[in-house]
mmCIF file of C-alpha atoms and ligand atoms in Angstrom:
data_model
loop_
_atom_site.group_PDB
_atom_site.id
_atom_site.type_symbol
_atom_site.label_atom_id
_atom_site.label_comp_id
_atom_site.label_asym_id
_atom_site.label_seq_id
_atom_site.Cartn_x
_atom_site.Cartn_y
_atom_site.Cartn_z
ATOM 1 C CA MET A 23 35.786 -28.457 -107.784
ATOM 2 C CA SER A 24 32.308 -27.491 -108.212
ATOM 3 C CA THR A 25 30.050 -27.864 -105.358
ATOM 4 C CA LEU A 26 26.813 -29.849 -105.300
ATOM 5 C CA ALA A 27 24.221 -29.281 -102.877
ATOM 6 C CA VAL A 28 20.754 -31.143 -102.416
ATOM 7 C CA TYR A 29 17.758 -29.485 -100.969
ATOM 8 C CA PRO A 30 15.583 -31.987 -99.563
ATOM 9 C CA GLY A 31 11.859 -31.898 -98.614
ATOM 10 C CA SER A 32 8.303 -33.033 -99.017
ATOM 11 C CA PHE A 33 7.456 -29.637 -100.947
ATOM 12 C CA ASP A 34 3.484 -30.471 -100.472
ATOM 13 C CA PRO A 35 3.397 -27.549 -102.005
ATOM 14 C CA LEU A 36 6.540 -25.837 -102.987
ATOM 15 C CA THR A 37 6.275 -22.321 -101.378
ATOM 16 C CA ASN A 38 7.854 -19.025 -101.763
ATOM 17 C CA GLY A 39 10.008 -19.667 -98.577
ATOM 18 C CA HIS A 40 11.301 -23.021 -100.642
ATOM 19 C CA VAL A 41 11.864 -20.772 -103.542
ATOM 20 C CA ASP A 42 13.767 -18.380 -101.751
ATOM 21 C CA ILE A 43 15.727 -20.746 -100.284
ATOM 22 C CA ILE A 44 16.460 -22.623 -103.500
ATOM 23 C CA SER A 45 17.213 -19.303 -105.290
ATOM 24 C CA ARG A 46 19.945 -18.421 -102.330
ATOM 25 C CA GLY A 47 21.356 -21.942 -102.825
ATOM 26 C CA ALA A 48 21.736 -21.516 -106.699
ATOM 27 C CA ARG A 49 23.948 -18.543 -105.895
ATOM 28 C CA LEU A 50 25.927 -19.820 -103.512
ATOM 29 C CA PHE A 51 26.698 -23.513 -105.086
ATOM 30 C CA ASP A 52 27.377 -24.437 -108.301
ATOM 31 C CA ARG A 53 24.122 -26.496 -108.816
ATOM 32 C CA ILE A 54 21.423 -27.697 -106.412
ATOM 33 C CA ILE A 55 19.087 -30.323 -106.632
ATOM 34 C CA VAL A 56 15.695 -30.121 -105.190
ATOM 35 C CA SER A 57 14.947 -33.639 -104.062
ATOM 36 C CA ILE A 58 11.512 -34.264 -103.338
ATOM 37 C CA LEU A 59 10.970 -37.230 -101.066
ATOM 38 C CA VAL A 60 8.769 -39.993 -102.294
ATOM 39 C CA ASN A 61 6.064 -41.117 -99.754
ATOM 40 C CA ALA A 62 6.830 -38.494 -97.338
ATOM 41 C CA GLU A 63 3.096 -38.344 -96.174
ATOM 42 C CA LYS A 64 0.487 -41.203 -96.775
ATOM 43 C CA ALA A 65 -1.905 -38.988 -98.267
ATOM 44 C CA PRO A 66 -0.106 -35.885 -99.820
ATOM 45 C CA LEU A 67 -2.186 -32.939 -101.512
ATOM 46 C CA PHE A 68 0.183 -33.010 -104.486
ATOM 47 C CA SER A 69 1.080 -36.624 -106.081
ATOM 48 C CA MET A 70 4.728 -37.167 -106.794
ATOM 49 C CA GLU A 71 4.270 -36.013 -110.485
ATOM 50 C CA GLU A 72 2.676 -33.048 -109.603
ATOM 51 C CA ARG A 73 5.324 -31.735 -107.199
ATOM 52 C CA VAL A 74 8.033 -32.378 -109.807
ATOM 53 C CA GLU A 75 6.100 -30.920 -112.447
ATOM 54 C CA ILE A 76 5.464 -27.808 -110.638
ATOM 55 C CA ALA A 77 9.270 -27.402 -109.351
ATOM 56 C CA ARG A 78 10.483 -28.050 -112.564
ATOM 57 C CA GLU A 79 8.342 -25.352 -114.201
ATOM 58 C CA VAL A 80 8.964 -22.781 -111.492
ATOM 59 C CA PHE A 81 12.885 -23.465 -111.966
ATOM 60 C CA LYS A 82 12.772 -23.970 -115.939
ATOM 61 C CA ASP A 83 15.163 -20.588 -116.241
ATOM 62 C CA GLN A 84 17.763 -21.520 -113.937
ATOM 63 C CA ARG A 85 20.131 -23.852 -115.409
ATOM 64 C CA ASN A 86 21.793 -24.848 -112.182
ATOM 65 C CA VAL A 87 18.805 -26.140 -110.419
ATOM 66 C CA GLU A 88 17.794 -29.695 -111.114
ATOM 67 C CA VAL A 89 14.372 -31.157 -109.640
ATOM 68 C CA ASP A 90 14.627 -35.055 -108.940
ATOM 69 C CA THR A 91 13.195 -37.421 -106.430
ATOM 70 C CA PHE A 92 14.294 -39.922 -103.699
ATOM 71 C CA HIS A 93 13.491 -42.543 -101.323
ATOM 72 C CA GLY A 94 15.261 -44.357 -98.222
ATOM 73 C CA LEU A 95 18.185 -42.514 -96.552
ATOM 74 C CA LEU A 96 18.672 -38.943 -97.438
ATOM 75 C CA VAL A 97 22.544 -39.371 -96.886
ATOM 76 C CA ASP A 98 22.548 -42.729 -99.296
ATOM 77 C CA TYR A 99 20.743 -40.572 -101.790
ATOM 78 C CA VAL A 100 23.469 -37.585 -101.290
ATOM 79 C CA GLU A 101 26.138 -39.896 -101.634
ATOM 80 C CA ARG A 102 24.982 -41.422 -104.891
ATOM 81 C CA ARG A 103 24.315 -38.136 -106.370
ATOM 82 C CA GLY A 104 27.882 -37.554 -105.808
ATOM 83 C CA ALA A 105 26.972 -34.400 -103.559
ATOM 84 C CA HIS A 106 28.755 -33.432 -99.847
ATOM 85 C CA VAL A 107 25.780 -30.654 -99.101
ATOM 86 C CA ILE A 108 22.571 -30.652 -97.924
ATOM 87 C CA VAL A 109 20.662 -27.370 -97.904
ATOM 88 C CA ARG A 110 18.014 -26.762 -95.092
ATOM 89 C CA GLY A 111 16.123 -23.538 -94.423
ATOM 90 C CA LEU A 112 15.579 -22.406 -90.821
ATOM 91 C CA ARG A 113 12.773 -20.143 -90.332
ATOM 92 C CA ALA A 114 12.696 -19.641 -86.458
ATOM 93 C CA VAL A 115 13.612 -21.446 -83.298
ATOM 94 C CA SER A 116 10.711 -23.623 -83.657
ATOM 95 C CA ASP A 117 12.451 -25.180 -86.623
ATOM 96 C CA PHE A 118 15.663 -25.780 -84.908
ATOM 97 C CA GLU A 119 15.236 -28.603 -82.403
ATOM 98 C CA PHE A 120 13.944 -30.897 -85.533
ATOM 99 C CA GLU A 121 16.605 -29.936 -87.878
ATOM 100 C CA PHE A 122 19.114 -29.998 -84.936
ATOM 101 C CA GLN A 123 18.533 -33.435 -84.808
ATOM 102 C CA MET A 124 18.369 -34.580 -88.295
ATOM 103 C CA ALA A 125 21.772 -32.715 -89.380
ATOM 104 C CA LEU A 126 23.678 -34.552 -86.315
ATOM 105 C CA MET A 127 21.698 -38.045 -87.490
ATOM 106 C CA ASN A 128 22.966 -37.146 -90.570
ATOM 107 C CA GLN A 129 26.383 -36.270 -89.707
ATOM 108 C CA ARG A 130 26.619 -39.454 -87.706
ATOM 109 C CA LEU A 131 25.279 -41.701 -90.855
ATOM 110 C CA ASN A 132 27.821 -40.136 -93.105
ATOM 111 C CA PRO A 133 30.504 -37.890 -91.804
ATOM 112 C CA ARG A 134 31.492 -36.547 -95.360
ATOM 113 C CA ILE A 135 28.060 -34.914 -95.911
ATOM 114 C CA GLU A 136 27.579 -31.426 -94.197
ATOM 115 C CA THR A 137 24.106 -29.820 -93.444
ATOM 116 C CA VAL A 138 24.254 -26.370 -94.340
ATOM 117 C CA PHE A 139 21.409 -23.958 -92.956
ATOM 118 C CA MET A 140 19.633 -20.957 -94.846
ATOM 119 C CA MET A 141 17.371 -18.165 -93.574
ATOM 120 C CA PRO A 142 14.804 -17.230 -95.756
ATOM 121 C CA ALA A 143 13.854 -13.534 -96.289
ATOM 122 C CA GLU A 144 12.188 -12.106 -93.181
ATOM 123 C CA GLN A 145 8.646 -12.303 -95.276
ATOM 124 C CA TYR A 146 8.645 -15.826 -95.266
ATOM 125 C CA THR A 147 9.524 -16.801 -92.278
ATOM 126 C CA TYR A 148 5.746 -17.970 -91.308
ATOM 127 C CA ILE A 149 5.171 -19.772 -94.173
ATOM 128 C CA SER A 150 5.146 -23.419 -94.386
ATOM 129 C CA SER A 151 3.208 -25.987 -96.524
ATOM 130 C CA ARG A 152 1.238 -27.322 -93.889
ATOM 131 C CA LEU A 153 -0.332 -23.696 -93.152
ATOM 132 C CA ILE A 154 -0.722 -22.980 -97.032
ATOM 133 C CA LYS A 155 -3.065 -26.069 -97.414
ATOM 134 C CA GLU A 156 -4.953 -25.103 -94.164
ATOM 135 C CA VAL A 157 -5.490 -21.584 -94.927
ATOM 136 C CA PHE A 158 -6.268 -22.302 -98.626
ATOM 137 C CA SER A 159 -8.743 -25.193 -97.902
ATOM 138 C CA LEU A 160 -10.632 -22.708 -95.382
ATOM 139 C CA GLY A 161 -11.045 -19.633 -98.136
ATOM 140 C CA GLY A 162 -8.010 -17.640 -96.610
ATOM 141 C CA ARG A 163 -5.536 -16.128 -99.353
ATOM 142 C CA VAL A 164 -2.525 -17.438 -100.235
ATOM 143 C CA HIS A 165 -1.432 -15.104 -103.007
ATOM 144 C CA GLY A 166 2.098 -13.956 -102.822
ATOM 145 C CA LEU A 167 2.748 -16.896 -100.505
ATOM 146 C CA VAL A 168 3.335 -19.680 -102.985
ATOM 147 C CA PRO A 169 4.330 -19.541 -106.795
ATOM 148 C CA GLU A 170 1.321 -18.700 -109.239
ATOM 149 C CA LEU A 171 1.417 -22.153 -110.633
ATOM 150 C CA VAL A 172 1.035 -23.723 -107.127
ATOM 151 C CA GLU A 173 -1.901 -21.251 -106.575
ATOM 152 C CA LEU A 174 -3.532 -22.508 -109.856
ATOM 153 C CA ARG A 175 -3.115 -25.759 -108.723
ATOM 154 C CA LEU A 176 -4.883 -25.649 -105.407
ATOM 155 C CA ARG A 177 -7.880 -23.917 -107.419
ATOM 156 C CA GLU A 178 -7.825 -26.398 -110.049
ATOM 157 C CA LYS A 179 -8.053 -29.181 -106.851
ATOM 158 C CA GLN A 180 -10.481 -27.146 -105.252
ATOM 159 C CA LEU A 181 -13.105 -27.168 -108.028
ATOM 160 C CA ALA A 182 -12.316 -31.047 -108.973
ATOM 161 C CA PRO A 183 -14.656 -33.572 -107.791
ATOM 162 C CA ARG A 184 -13.099 -35.304 -104.665
ATOM 163 C CA GLY A 185 -10.728 -38.155 -105.617
ATOM 164 C CA ALA A 186 -9.860 -36.615 -109.010
HETATM 165 O O1 PNS B 19 9.925 -30.901 -95.978
HETATM 166 P P1 PNS B 19 10.081 -31.730 -94.687
HETATM 167 O O2 PNS B 19 9.071 -33.004 -94.640
HETATM 168 O O3 PNS B 19 10.583 -31.244 -93.793
HETATM 169 O O4 PNS B 19 11.301 -32.810 -95.361
HETATM 170 C C1 PNS B 19 11.889 -33.881 -94.289
HETATM 171 C C2 PNS B 19 13.001 -34.570 -95.222
HETATM 172 C C3 PNS B 19 12.389 -35.129 -96.474
HETATM 173 C C4 PNS B 19 14.274 -33.909 -95.062
HETATM 174 C C5 PNS B 19 13.550 -35.699 -93.979
HETATM 175 O O5 PNS B 19 12.189 -36.579 -93.673
HETATM 176 C C6 PNS B 19 14.535 -36.636 -94.620
HETATM 177 O O6 PNS B 19 15.246 -36.722 -94.917
HETATM 178 N N1 PNS B 19 13.730 -38.174 -94.905
HETATM 179 C C7 PNS B 19 14.339 -39.288 -95.529
HETATM 180 C C8 PNS B 19 14.722 -40.369 -94.693
HETATM 181 C C9 PNS B 19 15.690 -40.039 -93.695
HETATM 182 O O7 PNS B 19 16.937 -39.828 -94.314
HETATM 183 N N2 PNS B 19 15.489 -39.988 -92.703
HETATM 184 C C10 PNS B 19 16.526 -39.572 -91.406
HETATM 185 C C11 PNS B 19 16.707 -38.461 -91.290
HETATM 186 S S1 PNS B 19 17.693 -38.055 -89.966
#
């Protein structure tokens, strides 16, 4: 039996921490679906299309990584996709409370689905999409913290006129 896992998130934008977890998941499971939540934030920096395009490009050579979008309840989506595993990354104790709540709520909503937590490599434990956006918008260097394509797209956004 092959194991299909779903790695859900906002990915606004994809960071090297996400990439690390996805690569670990791709080694552990037969197939992993990077599932991007539609409408996670009212005003995301990257549109859904941009986030999908970035993730597909970054994982284009990894045959067991798929990129998809979802809306509504995560457990319903996971079931629809025929998966039984949700992968979430745990960076620090600060992540634990929210992740614990989500895992238990999802377990209650659908006891057939298991949440599996994975730790990223140490050098990524402090990275978050929110911090990347903040640091970049204030002129800080994000090189090495996000895929090169994300860095490029961030720079393009900085150069583009507002609303473009
Ligand atoms: O990258 P994020 O923002 O931490 O991901 C959060 C995500 C997308 C996993 C979570 O918000 C989610 O699952 N949303 C879908 C709606 C849902 O099922 N909510 C109940 C979760 S207990």
